[in-house]
Amino acid sequence: MKVIIAILLFFILISVCWPLALVMFIFLPFILLLSLFFKAFGLLLTAFVGFIFAILAIPFKLVGLA
């Protein structure tokens, strides 16, 4: 559904202001590559926080408090 809305908005943008739509169409791959970097960074950060939390929870698990 988001894709359909995005396509409709893009065609409205083309009909209203085609130079802006052309610039957006050219820069779209760069924006997607940048978002992939942030997704990978977020995944790495989530794994790191989970690892640190697991290490900090080991003493409580050994004692039986968790």
PQR file with spaces between the fields and no chain letter, atoms N, CA, C, O and H, PARSE charges and radii, in Angstrom:
ATOM       1  N    MET     1       0.820   -1.192    0.000 -0.4000 1.5000
ATOM       2  CA   MET     1       0.000    0.000    0.000 -0.0000 2.0000
ATOM       3  C    MET     1       0.868    1.262    0.000  0.5500 1.7000
ATOM       4  O    MET     1       0.536    2.254   -0.649 -0.5500 1.4000
ATOM       5  N    LYS     2       1.979    1.213    0.733 -0.4000 1.5000
ATOM       6  CA   LYS     2       2.878    2.360    0.761 -0.0000 2.0000
ATOM       7  C    LYS     2       3.472    2.623   -0.611  0.5500 1.7000
ATOM       8  O    LYS     2       3.683    3.773   -0.997 -0.5500 1.4000
ATOM       9  H    LYS     2       2.249    0.408    1.260  0.4000 1.0000
ATOM      10  N    VAL     3       3.741    1.544   -1.350 -0.4000 1.5000
ATOM      11  CA   VAL     3       4.330    1.696   -2.683 -0.0000 2.0000
ATOM      12  C    VAL     3       3.340    2.372   -3.623  0.5500 1.7000
ATOM      13  O    VAL     3       3.722    3.234   -4.414 -0.5500 1.4000
ATOM      14  H    VAL     3       3.569    0.610   -1.037  0.4000 1.0000
ATOM      15  N    ILE     4       2.083    1.987   -3.540 -0.4000 1.5000
ATOM      16  CA   ILE     4       1.060    2.588   -4.400 -0.0000 2.0000
ATOM      17  C    ILE     4       0.914    4.078   -4.088  0.5500 1.7000
ATOM      18  O    ILE     4       0.809    4.901   -4.998 -0.5500 1.4000
ATOM      19  H    ILE     4       1.772    1.287   -2.898  0.4000 1.0000
ATOM      20  N    ILE     5       0.910    4.416   -2.816 -0.4000 1.5000
ATOM      21  CA   ILE     5       0.811    5.825   -2.422 -0.0000 2.0000
ATOM      22  C    ILE     5       2.039    6.596   -2.900  0.5500 1.7000
ATOM      23  O    ILE     5       1.917    7.723   -3.380 -0.5500 1.4000
ATOM      24  H    ILE     5       0.996    3.748   -2.077  0.4000 1.0000
ATOM      25  N    ALA     6       3.219    5.994   -2.769 -0.4000 1.5000
ATOM      26  CA   ALA     6       4.441    6.659   -3.220 -0.0000 2.0000
ATOM      27  C    ALA     6       4.427    6.874   -4.729  0.5500 1.7000
ATOM      28  O    ALA     6       4.850    7.927   -5.206 -0.5500 1.4000
ATOM      29  H    ALA     6       3.319    5.079   -2.379  0.4000 1.0000
ATOM      30  N    ILE     7       3.949    5.892   -5.482 -0.4000 1.5000
ATOM      31  CA   ILE     7       3.877    6.038   -6.938 -0.0000 2.0000
ATOM      32  C    ILE     7       2.884    7.128   -7.319  0.5500 1.7000
ATOM      33  O    ILE     7       3.160    7.937   -8.204 -0.5500 1.4000
ATOM      34  H    ILE     7       3.605    5.036   -5.094  0.4000 1.0000
ATOM      35  N    LEU     8       1.737    7.157   -6.661 -0.4000 1.5000
ATOM      36  CA   LEU     8       0.758    8.210   -6.942 -0.0000 2.0000
ATOM      37  C    LEU     8       1.312    9.598   -6.613  0.5500 1.7000
ATOM      38  O    LEU     8       1.117   10.544   -7.376 -0.5500 1.4000
ATOM      39  H    LEU     8       1.512    6.501   -5.942  0.4000 1.0000
ATOM      40  N    LEU     9       1.993    9.714   -5.489 -0.4000 1.5000
ATOM      41  CA   LEU     9       2.588   11.001   -5.132 -0.0000 2.0000
ATOM      42  C    LEU     9       3.679   11.406   -6.111  0.5500 1.7000
ATOM      43  O    LEU     9       3.843   12.591   -6.401 -0.5500 1.4000
ATOM      44  H    LEU     9       2.151    8.945   -4.869  0.4000 1.0000
ATOM      45  N    PHE    10       4.431   10.428   -6.625 -0.4000 1.5000
ATOM      46  CA   PHE    10       5.469   10.729   -7.601 -0.0000 2.0000
ATOM      47  C    PHE    10       4.857   11.240   -8.901  0.5500 1.7000
ATOM      48  O    PHE    10       5.378   12.182   -9.499 -0.5500 1.4000
ATOM      49  H    PHE    10       4.298    9.465   -6.389  0.4000 1.0000
ATOM      50  N    PHE    11       3.761   10.633   -9.343 -0.4000 1.5000
ATOM      51  CA   PHE    11       3.114   11.105  -10.568 -0.0000 2.0000
ATOM      52  C    PHE    11       2.479   12.479  -10.374  0.5500 1.7000
ATOM      53  O    PHE    11       2.447   13.282  -11.307 -0.5500 1.4000
ATOM      54  H    PHE    11       3.338    9.869   -8.857  0.4000 1.0000
ATOM      55  N    ILE    12       1.979   12.754   -9.186 -0.4000 1.5000
ATOM      56  CA   ILE    12       1.476   14.104   -8.902 -0.0000 2.0000
ATOM      57  C    ILE    12       2.627   15.101   -8.928  0.5500 1.7000
ATOM      58  O    ILE    12       2.479   16.211   -9.439 -0.5500 1.4000
ATOM      59  H    ILE    12       2.005   12.102   -8.429  0.4000 1.0000
ATOM      60  N    LEU    13       3.772   14.707   -8.378 -0.4000 1.5000
ATOM      61  CA   LEU    13       4.945   15.572   -8.399 -0.0000 2.0000
ATOM      62  C    LEU    13       5.418   15.822   -9.825  0.5500 1.7000
ATOM      63  O    LEU    13       5.836   16.933  -10.153 -0.5500 1.4000
ATOM      64  H    LEU    13       3.892   13.805   -7.962  0.4000 1.0000
ATOM      65  N    ILE    14       5.358   14.797  -10.678 -0.4000 1.5000
ATOM      66  CA   ILE    14       5.741   14.974  -12.079 -0.0000 2.0000
ATOM      67  C    ILE    14       4.808   15.968  -12.762  0.5500 1.7000
ATOM      68  O    ILE    14       5.260   16.831  -13.515 -0.5500 1.4000
ATOM      69  H    ILE    14       5.019   13.895  -10.412  0.4000 1.0000
ATOM      70  N    SER    15       3.522   15.847  -12.504 -0.4000 1.5000
ATOM      71  CA   SER    15       2.570   16.735  -13.177 -0.0000 2.0000
ATOM      72  C    SER    15       2.652   18.168  -12.659  0.5500 1.7000
ATOM      73  O    SER    15       2.390   19.106  -13.412 -0.5500 1.4000
ATOM      74  H    SER    15       3.155   15.146  -11.893  0.4000 1.0000
ATOM      75  N    VAL    16       3.008   18.355  -11.398 -0.4000 1.5000
ATOM      76  CA   VAL    16       3.058   19.703  -10.835 -0.0000 2.0000
ATOM      77  C    VAL    16       4.410   20.360  -11.095  0.5500 1.7000
ATOM      78  O    VAL    16       4.473   21.502  -11.550 -0.5500 1.4000
ATOM      79  H    VAL    16       3.221   17.593  -10.786  0.4000 1.0000
ATOM      80  N    CYS    17       5.479   19.642  -10.807 -0.4000 1.5000
ATOM      81  CA   CYS    17       6.819   20.230  -10.924 -0.0000 2.0000
ATOM      82  C    CYS    17       7.771   19.158  -11.430  0.5500 1.7000
ATOM      83  O    CYS    17       8.393   18.454  -10.634 -0.5500 1.4000
ATOM      84  H    CYS    17       5.427   18.715  -10.437  0.4000 1.0000
ATOM      85  N    TRP    18       7.891   19.029  -12.743 -0.4000 1.5000
ATOM      86  CA   TRP    18       8.690   17.941  -13.292 -0.0000 2.0000
ATOM      87  C    TRP    18      10.188   18.090  -13.050  0.5500 1.7000
ATOM      88  O    TRP    18      10.855   17.061  -12.944 -0.5500 1.4000
ATOM      89  H    TRP    18       7.386   19.601  -13.389  0.4000 1.0000
ATOM      90  N    PRO    19      10.787   19.312  -12.952 -0.5600 1.5000
ATOM      91  CA   PRO    19      12.228   19.351  -12.644  0.2800 2.0000
ATOM      92  C    PRO    19      12.555   18.769  -11.267  0.5500 1.7000
ATOM      93  O    PRO    19      13.565   18.088  -11.093 -0.5500 1.4000
ATOM      94  N    LEU    20      11.685   19.048  -10.294 -0.4000 1.5000
ATOM      95  CA   LEU    20      11.901   18.496   -8.955 -0.0000 2.0000
ATOM      96  C    LEU    20      11.771   16.977   -8.967  0.5500 1.7000
ATOM      97  O    LEU    20      12.520   16.279   -8.283 -0.5500 1.4000
ATOM      98  H    LEU    20      10.865   19.602  -10.435  0.4000 1.0000
ATOM      99  N    ALA    21      10.817   16.467   -9.747 -0.4000 1.5000
ATOM     100  CA   ALA    21      10.657   15.019   -9.864 -0.0000 2.0000
ATOM     101  C    ALA    21      11.872   14.392  -10.540  0.5500 1.7000
ATOM     102  O    ALA    21      12.282   13.290  -10.177 -0.5500 1.4000
ATOM     103  H    ALA    21      10.209   17.034  -10.302  0.4000 1.0000
ATOM     104  N    LEU    22      12.447   15.083  -11.517 -0.4000 1.5000
ATOM     105  CA   LEU    22      13.641   14.573  -12.196 -0.0000 2.0000
ATOM     106  C    LEU    22      14.829   14.516  -11.237  0.5500 1.7000
ATOM     107  O    LEU    22      15.587   13.546  -11.239 -0.5500 1.4000
ATOM     108  H    LEU    22      12.114   15.978  -11.813  0.4000 1.0000
ATOM     109  N    VAL    23      14.988   15.547  -10.426 -0.4000 1.5000
ATOM     110  CA   VAL    23      16.070   15.559   -9.432 -0.0000 2.0000
ATOM     111  C    VAL    23      15.868   14.431   -8.424  0.5500 1.7000
ATOM     112  O    VAL    23      16.825   13.748   -8.057 -0.5500 1.4000
ATOM     113  H    VAL    23      14.372   16.335  -10.424  0.4000 1.0000
ATOM     114  N    MET    24      14.635   14.234   -7.978 -0.4000 1.5000
ATOM     115  CA   MET    24      14.349   13.161   -7.034 -0.0000 2.0000
ATOM     116  C    MET    24      14.629   11.798   -7.659  0.5500 1.7000
ATOM     117  O    MET    24      15.155   10.903   -6.996 -0.5500 1.4000
ATOM     118  H    MET    24      13.858   14.789   -8.276  0.4000 1.0000
ATOM     119  N    PHE    25      14.280   11.642   -8.924 -0.4000 1.5000
ATOM     120  CA   PHE    25      14.500   10.371   -9.610 -0.0000 2.0000
ATOM     121  C    PHE    25      15.986   10.070   -9.766  0.5500 1.7000
ATOM     122  O    PHE    25      16.394    8.909   -9.725 -0.5500 1.4000
ATOM     123  H    PHE    25      13.852   12.369   -9.462  0.4000 1.0000
ATOM     124  N    ILE    26      16.798   11.117   -9.945 -0.4000 1.5000
ATOM     125  CA   ILE    26      18.244   10.929  -10.086 -0.0000 2.0000
ATOM     126  C    ILE    26      18.876   10.585   -8.740  0.5500 1.7000
ATOM     127  O    ILE    26      19.753    9.723   -8.672 -0.5500 1.4000
ATOM     128  H    ILE    26      16.466   12.060   -9.978  0.4000 1.0000
ATOM     129  N    PHE    27      18.441   11.250   -7.664 -0.4000 1.5000
ATOM     130  CA   PHE    27      19.058   11.053   -6.353 -0.0000 2.0000
ATOM     131  C    PHE    27      18.468    9.894   -5.559  0.5500 1.7000
ATOM     132  O    PHE    27      18.970    9.574   -4.482 -0.5500 1.4000
ATOM     133  H    PHE    27      17.729   11.950   -7.719  0.4000 1.0000
ATOM     134  N    LEU    28      17.417    9.260   -6.064 -0.4000 1.5000
ATOM     135  CA   LEU    28      16.781    8.163   -5.333 -0.0000 2.0000
ATOM     136  C    LEU    28      17.735    6.996   -5.052  0.5500 1.7000
ATOM     137  O    LEU    28      17.723    6.482   -3.934 -0.5500 1.4000
ATOM     138  H    LEU    28      17.009    9.520   -6.939  0.4000 1.0000
ATOM     139  N    PRO    29      18.566    6.549   -6.016 -0.5600 1.5000
ATOM     140  CA   PRO    29      19.500    5.453   -5.680  0.2800 2.0000
ATOM     141  C    PRO    29      20.482    5.810   -4.565  0.5500 1.7000
ATOM     142  O    PRO    29      20.823    4.961   -3.742 -0.5500 1.4000
ATOM     143  N    PHE    30      20.935    7.060   -4.535 -0.4000 1.5000
ATOM     144  CA   PHE    30      21.854    7.476   -3.469 -0.0000 2.0000
ATOM     145  C    PHE    30      21.162    7.468   -2.109  0.5500 1.7000
ATOM     146  O    PHE    30      21.759    7.089   -1.101 -0.5500 1.4000
ATOM     147  H    PHE    30      20.658    7.751   -5.203  0.4000 1.0000
ATOM     148  N    ILE    31      19.911    7.886   -2.088 -0.4000 1.5000
ATOM     149  CA   ILE    31      19.147    7.875   -0.837 -0.0000 2.0000
ATOM     150  C    ILE    31      18.941    6.438   -0.358  0.5500 1.7000
ATOM     151  O    ILE    31      19.039    6.156    0.836 -0.5500 1.4000
ATOM     152  H    ILE    31      19.426    8.194   -2.906  0.4000 1.0000
ATOM     153  N    LEU    32      18.653    5.530   -1.298 -0.4000 1.5000
ATOM     154  CA   LEU    32      18.466    4.129   -0.917 -0.0000 2.0000
ATOM     155  C    LEU    32      19.756    3.513   -0.389  0.5500 1.7000
ATOM     156  O    LEU    32      19.730    2.757    0.582 -0.5500 1.4000
ATOM     157  H    LEU    32      18.573    5.759   -2.268  0.4000 1.0000
ATOM     158  N    LEU    33      20.889    3.832   -1.021 -0.4000 1.5000
ATOM     159  CA   LEU    33      22.170    3.318   -0.527 -0.0000 2.0000
ATOM     160  C    LEU    33      22.485    3.860    0.865  0.5500 1.7000
ATOM     161  O    LEU    33      23.003    3.135    1.713 -0.5500 1.4000
ATOM     162  H    LEU    33      20.911    4.447   -1.809  0.4000 1.0000
ATOM     163  N    LEU    34      22.176    5.123    1.097 -0.4000 1.5000
ATOM     164  CA   LEU    34      22.405    5.711    2.413 -0.0000 2.0000
ATOM     165  C    LEU    34      21.516    5.063    3.466  0.5500 1.7000
ATOM     166  O    LEU    34      21.955    4.839    4.594 -0.5500 1.4000
ATOM     167  H    LEU    34      21.754    5.712    0.408  0.4000 1.0000
ATOM     168  N    SER    35      20.274    4.761    3.111 -0.4000 1.5000
ATOM     169  CA   SER    35      19.382    4.124    4.075 -0.0000 2.0000
ATOM     170  C    SER    35      19.833    2.692    4.378  0.5500 1.7000
ATOM     171  O    SER    35      19.639    2.210    5.494 -0.5500 1.4000
ATOM     172  H    SER    35      19.917    4.943    2.195  0.4000 1.0000
ATOM     173  N    LEU    36      20.434    2.005    3.395 -0.4000 1.5000
ATOM     174  CA   LEU    36      20.969    0.667    3.661 -0.0000 2.0000
ATOM     175  C    LEU    36      22.099    0.724    4.680  0.5500 1.7000
ATOM     176  O    LEU    36      22.215   -0.153    5.536 -0.5500 1.4000
ATOM     177  H    LEU    36      20.592    2.396    2.488  0.4000 1.0000
ATOM     178  N    PHE    37      22.937    1.765    4.585 -0.4000 1.5000
ATOM     179  CA   PHE    37      24.010    1.930    5.563 -0.0000 2.0000
ATOM     180  C    PHE    37      23.437    2.099    6.967  0.5500 1.7000
ATOM     181  O    PHE    37      23.922    1.480    7.914 -0.5500 1.4000
ATOM     182  H    PHE    37      22.842    2.478    3.890  0.4000 1.0000
ATOM     183  N    PHE    38      22.405    2.934    7.106 -0.4000 1.5000
ATOM     184  CA   PHE    38      21.831    3.161    8.431 -0.0000 2.0000
ATOM     185  C    PHE    38      21.100    1.929    8.944  0.5500 1.7000
ATOM     186  O    PHE    38      21.067    1.698   10.152 -0.5500 1.4000
ATOM     187  H    PHE    38      22.010    3.437    6.336  0.4000 1.0000
ATOM     188  N    LYS    39      20.507    1.124    8.044 -0.4000 1.5000
ATOM     189  CA   LYS    39      19.871   -0.117    8.482 -0.0000 2.0000
ATOM     190  C    LYS    39      20.925   -1.093    9.000  0.5500 1.7000
ATOM     191  O    LYS    39      20.714   -1.746   10.022 -0.5500 1.4000
ATOM     192  H    LYS    39      20.535    1.312    7.062  0.4000 1.0000
ATOM     193  N    ALA    40      22.052   -1.196    8.306 -0.4000 1.5000
ATOM     194  CA   ALA    40      23.124   -2.081    8.753 -0.0000 2.0000
ATOM     195  C    ALA    40      23.695   -1.598   10.080  0.5500 1.7000
ATOM     196  O    ALA    40      23.984   -2.406   10.963 -0.5500 1.4000
ATOM     197  H    ALA    40      22.223   -0.665    7.476  0.4000 1.0000
ATOM     198  N    PHE    41      23.858   -0.291   10.226 -0.4000 1.5000
ATOM     199  CA   PHE    41      24.371    0.263   11.474 -0.0000 2.0000
ATOM     200  C    PHE    41      23.402    0.005   12.626  0.5500 1.7000
ATOM     201  O    PHE    41      23.828   -0.324   13.734 -0.5500 1.4000
ATOM     202  H    PHE    41      23.624    0.366    9.509  0.4000 1.0000
ATOM     203  N    GLY    42      22.109    0.152   12.370 -0.4000 1.5000
ATOM     204  CA   GLY    42      21.105   -0.117   13.397 -0.0000 2.0000
ATOM     205  C    GLY    42      21.086   -1.576   13.808  0.5500 1.7000
ATOM     206  O    GLY    42      20.930   -1.890   14.989 -0.5500 1.4000
ATOM     207  H    GLY    42      21.764    0.419   11.471  0.4000 1.0000
ATOM     208  N    LEU    43      21.243   -2.471   12.842 -0.4000 1.5000
ATOM     209  CA   LEU    43      21.287   -3.898   13.145 -0.0000 2.0000
ATOM     210  C    LEU    43      22.517   -4.236   13.979  0.5500 1.7000
ATOM     211  O    LEU    43      22.434   -5.007   14.935 -0.5500 1.4000
ATOM     212  H    LEU    43      21.369   -2.217   11.883  0.4000 1.0000
ATOM     213  N    LEU    44      23.648   -3.660   13.617 -0.4000 1.5000
ATOM     214  CA   LEU    44      24.877   -3.886   14.371 -0.0000 2.0000
ATOM     215  C    LEU    44      24.756   -3.336   15.790  0.5500 1.7000
ATOM     216  O    LEU    44      25.195   -3.977   16.745 -0.5500 1.4000
ATOM     217  H    LEU    44      23.715   -3.033   12.840  0.4000 1.0000
ATOM     218  N    LEU    45      24.167   -2.157   15.929 -0.4000 1.5000
ATOM     219  CA   LEU    45      23.994   -1.563   17.249 -0.0000 2.0000
ATOM     220  C    LEU    45      23.043   -2.388   18.108  0.5500 1.7000
ATOM     221  O    LEU    45      23.269   -2.538   19.309 -0.5500 1.4000
ATOM     222  H    LEU    45      23.811   -1.636   15.153  0.4000 1.0000
ATOM     223  N    THR    46      21.988   -2.921   17.512 -0.4000 1.5000
ATOM     224  CA   THR    46      21.053   -3.768   18.246 -0.0000 2.0000
ATOM     225  C    THR    46      21.738   -5.044   18.732  0.5500 1.7000
ATOM     226  O    THR    46      21.531   -5.470   19.869 -0.5500 1.4000
ATOM     227  H    THR    46      21.805   -2.799   16.537  0.4000 1.0000
ATOM     228  N    ALA    47      22.548   -5.648   17.873 -0.4000 1.5000
ATOM     229  CA   ALA    47      23.269   -6.857   18.266 -0.0000 2.0000
ATOM     230  C    ALA    47      24.270   -6.552   19.383  0.5500 1.7000
ATOM     231  O    ALA    47      24.423   -7.348   20.310 -0.5500 1.4000
ATOM     232  H    ALA    47      22.716   -5.302   16.950  0.4000 1.0000
ATOM     233  N    PHE    48      24.943   -5.417   19.302 -0.4000 1.5000
ATOM     234  CA   PHE    48      25.923   -5.044   20.319 -0.0000 2.0000
ATOM     235  C    PHE    48      25.254   -4.810   21.676  0.5500 1.7000
ATOM     236  O    PHE    48      25.756   -5.261   22.705 -0.5500 1.4000
ATOM     237  H    PHE    48      24.819   -4.771   18.549  0.4000 1.0000
ATOM     238  N    VAL    49      24.129   -4.109   21.671 -0.4000 1.5000
ATOM     239  CA   VAL    49      23.409   -3.859   22.927 -0.0000 2.0000
ATOM     240  C    VAL    49      22.889   -5.172   23.511  0.5500 1.7000
ATOM     241  O    VAL    49      22.936   -5.363   24.726 -0.5500 1.4000
ATOM     242  H    VAL    49      23.721   -3.743   20.835  0.4000 1.0000
ATOM     243  N    GLY    50      22.400   -6.072   22.672 -0.4000 1.5000
ATOM     244  CA   GLY    50      21.948   -7.379   23.154 -0.0000 2.0000
ATOM     245  C    GLY    50      23.087   -8.193   23.746  0.5500 1.7000
ATOM     246  O    GLY    50      22.911   -8.876   24.755 -0.5500 1.4000
ATOM     247  H    GLY    50      22.362   -5.917   21.685  0.4000 1.0000
ATOM     248  N    PHE    51      24.256   -8.118   23.116 -0.4000 1.5000
ATOM     249  CA   PHE    51      25.430   -8.836   23.625 -0.0000 2.0000
ATOM     250  C    PHE    51      25.858   -8.290   24.985  0.5500 1.7000
ATOM     251  O    PHE    51      26.135   -9.061   25.904 -0.5500 1.4000
ATOM     252  H    PHE    51      24.398   -7.562   22.297  0.4000 1.0000
ATOM     253  N    ILE    52      25.914   -6.973   25.115 -0.4000 1.5000
ATOM     254  CA   ILE    52      26.290   -6.361   26.392 -0.0000 2.0000
ATOM     255  C    ILE    52      25.265   -6.705   27.474  0.5500 1.7000
ATOM     256  O    ILE    52      25.635   -6.993   28.612 -0.5500 1.4000
ATOM     257  H    ILE    52      25.689   -6.347   24.368  0.4000 1.0000
ATOM     258  N    PHE    53      23.977   -6.677   27.120 -0.4000 1.5000
ATOM     259  CA   PHE    53      22.939   -7.024   28.087 -0.0000 2.0000
ATOM     260  C    PHE    53      23.075   -8.482   28.524  0.5500 1.7000
ATOM     261  O    PHE    53      22.888   -8.793   29.701 -0.5500 1.4000
ATOM     262  H    PHE    53      23.677   -6.444   26.195  0.4000 1.0000
ATOM     263  N    ALA    54      23.399   -9.378   27.591 -0.4000 1.5000
ATOM     264  CA   ALA    54      23.564  -10.792   27.942 -0.0000 2.0000
ATOM     265  C    ALA    54      24.760  -10.987   28.869  0.5500 1.7000
ATOM     266  O    ALA    54      24.694  -11.784   29.805 -0.5500 1.4000
ATOM     267  H    ALA    54      23.551   -9.126   26.636  0.4000 1.0000
ATOM     268  N    ILE    55      25.837  -10.278   28.619 -0.4000 1.5000
ATOM     269  CA   ILE    55      27.018  -10.394   29.483 -0.0000 2.0000
ATOM     270  C    ILE    55      26.711   -9.857   30.884  0.5500 1.7000
ATOM     271  O    ILE    55      27.124  -10.448   31.881 -0.5500 1.4000
ATOM     272  H    ILE    55      25.891   -9.631   27.859  0.4000 1.0000
ATOM     273  N    LEU    56      25.990   -8.743   30.957 -0.4000 1.5000
ATOM     274  CA   LEU    56      25.667   -8.175   32.267 -0.0000 2.0000
ATOM     275  C    LEU    56      24.647   -9.019   33.024  0.5500 1.7000
ATOM     276  O    LEU    56      24.577   -8.933   34.250 -0.5500 1.4000
ATOM     277  H    LEU    56      25.654   -8.262   30.147  0.4000 1.0000
ATOM     278  N    ALA    57      23.856   -9.830   32.328 -0.4000 1.5000
ATOM     279  CA   ALA    57      22.833  -10.643   32.988 -0.0000 2.0000
ATOM     280  C    ALA    57      23.373  -11.987   33.459  0.5500 1.7000
ATOM     281  O    ALA    57      22.672  -12.702   34.175 -0.5500 1.4000
ATOM     282  H    ALA    57      23.913   -9.900   31.332  0.4000 1.0000
ATOM     283  N    ILE    58      24.595  -12.354   33.082 -0.4000 1.5000
ATOM     284  CA   ILE    58      25.152  -13.664   33.462 -0.0000 2.0000
ATOM     285  C    ILE    58      25.226  -13.843   34.981  0.5500 1.7000
ATOM     286  O    ILE    58      24.814  -14.895   35.471 -0.5500 1.4000
ATOM     287  H    ILE    58      25.165  -11.773   32.501  0.4000 1.0000
ATOM     288  N    PRO    59      25.732  -12.869   35.756 -0.5600 1.5000
ATOM     289  CA   PRO    59      25.782  -13.093   37.214  0.2800 2.0000
ATOM     290  C    PRO    59      24.406  -13.314   37.839  0.5500 1.7000
ATOM     291  O    PRO    59      24.266  -14.120   38.758 -0.5500 1.4000
ATOM     292  N    PHE    60      23.399  -12.608   37.351 -0.4000 1.5000
ATOM     293  CA   PHE    60      22.050  -12.790   37.895 -0.0000 2.0000
ATOM     294  C    PHE    60      21.495  -14.163   37.533  0.5500 1.7000
ATOM     295  O    PHE    60      20.772  -14.767   38.325 -0.5500 1.4000
ATOM     296  H    PHE    60      23.513  -11.952   36.605  0.4000 1.0000
ATOM     297  N    LYS    61      21.824  -14.657   36.353 -0.4000 1.5000
ATOM     298  CA   LYS    61      21.358  -15.988   35.961 -0.0000 2.0000
ATOM     299  C    LYS    61      22.063  -17.074   36.772  0.5500 1.7000
ATOM     300  O    LYS    61      21.460  -18.095   37.105 -0.5500 1.4000
ATOM     301  H    LYS    61      22.411  -14.166   35.709  0.4000 1.0000
ATOM     302  N    LEU    62      23.334  -16.853   37.087 -0.4000 1.5000
ATOM     303  CA   LEU    62      24.066  -17.839   37.880 -0.0000 2.0000
ATOM     304  C    LEU    62      23.524  -17.916   39.306  0.5500 1.7000
ATOM     305  O    LEU    62      23.453  -18.999   39.886 -0.5500 1.4000
ATOM     306  H    LEU    62      23.824  -16.024   36.816  0.4000 1.0000
ATOM     307  N    VAL    63      23.146  -16.781   39.868 -0.4000 1.5000
ATOM     308  CA   VAL    63      22.612  -16.750   41.221 -0.0000 2.0000
ATOM     309  C    VAL    63      21.172  -17.232   41.241  0.5500 1.7000
ATOM     310  O    VAL    63      20.700  -17.730   42.263 -0.5500 1.4000
ATOM     311  H    VAL    63      23.204  -15.900   39.397  0.4000 1.0000
ATOM     312  N    GLY    64      20.479  -17.094   40.143 -0.4000 1.5000
ATOM     313  CA   GLY    64      19.097  -17.538   40.057 -0.0000 2.0000
ATOM     314  C    GLY    64      18.088  -16.425   40.249  0.5500 1.7000
ATOM     315  O    GLY    64      16.923  -16.688   40.548 -0.5500 1.4000
ATOM     316  H    GLY    64      20.862  -16.690   39.313  0.4000 1.0000
ATOM     317  N    LEU    65      18.519  -15.190   40.082 -0.4000 1.5000
ATOM     318  CA   LEU    65      17.609  -14.064   40.252 -0.0000 2.0000
ATOM     319  C    LEU    65      16.865  -13.712   38.963  0.5500 1.7000
ATOM     320  O    LEU    65      15.885  -12.967   38.990 -0.5500 1.4000
ATOM     321  H    LEU    65      19.465  -14.977   39.840  0.4000 1.0000
ATOM     322  N    ALA    66      17.327  -14.242   37.856 -0.4000 1.5000
ATOM     323  CA   ALA    66      16.669  -13.889   36.585 -0.0000 2.0000
ATOM     324  C    ALA    66      15.997  -15.104   35.980  0.5500 1.7000
ATOM     325  O    ALA    66      15.392  -15.007   34.913 -0.5500 1.4000
ATOM     326  H    ALA    66      18.123  -14.847   37.834  0.4000 1.0000
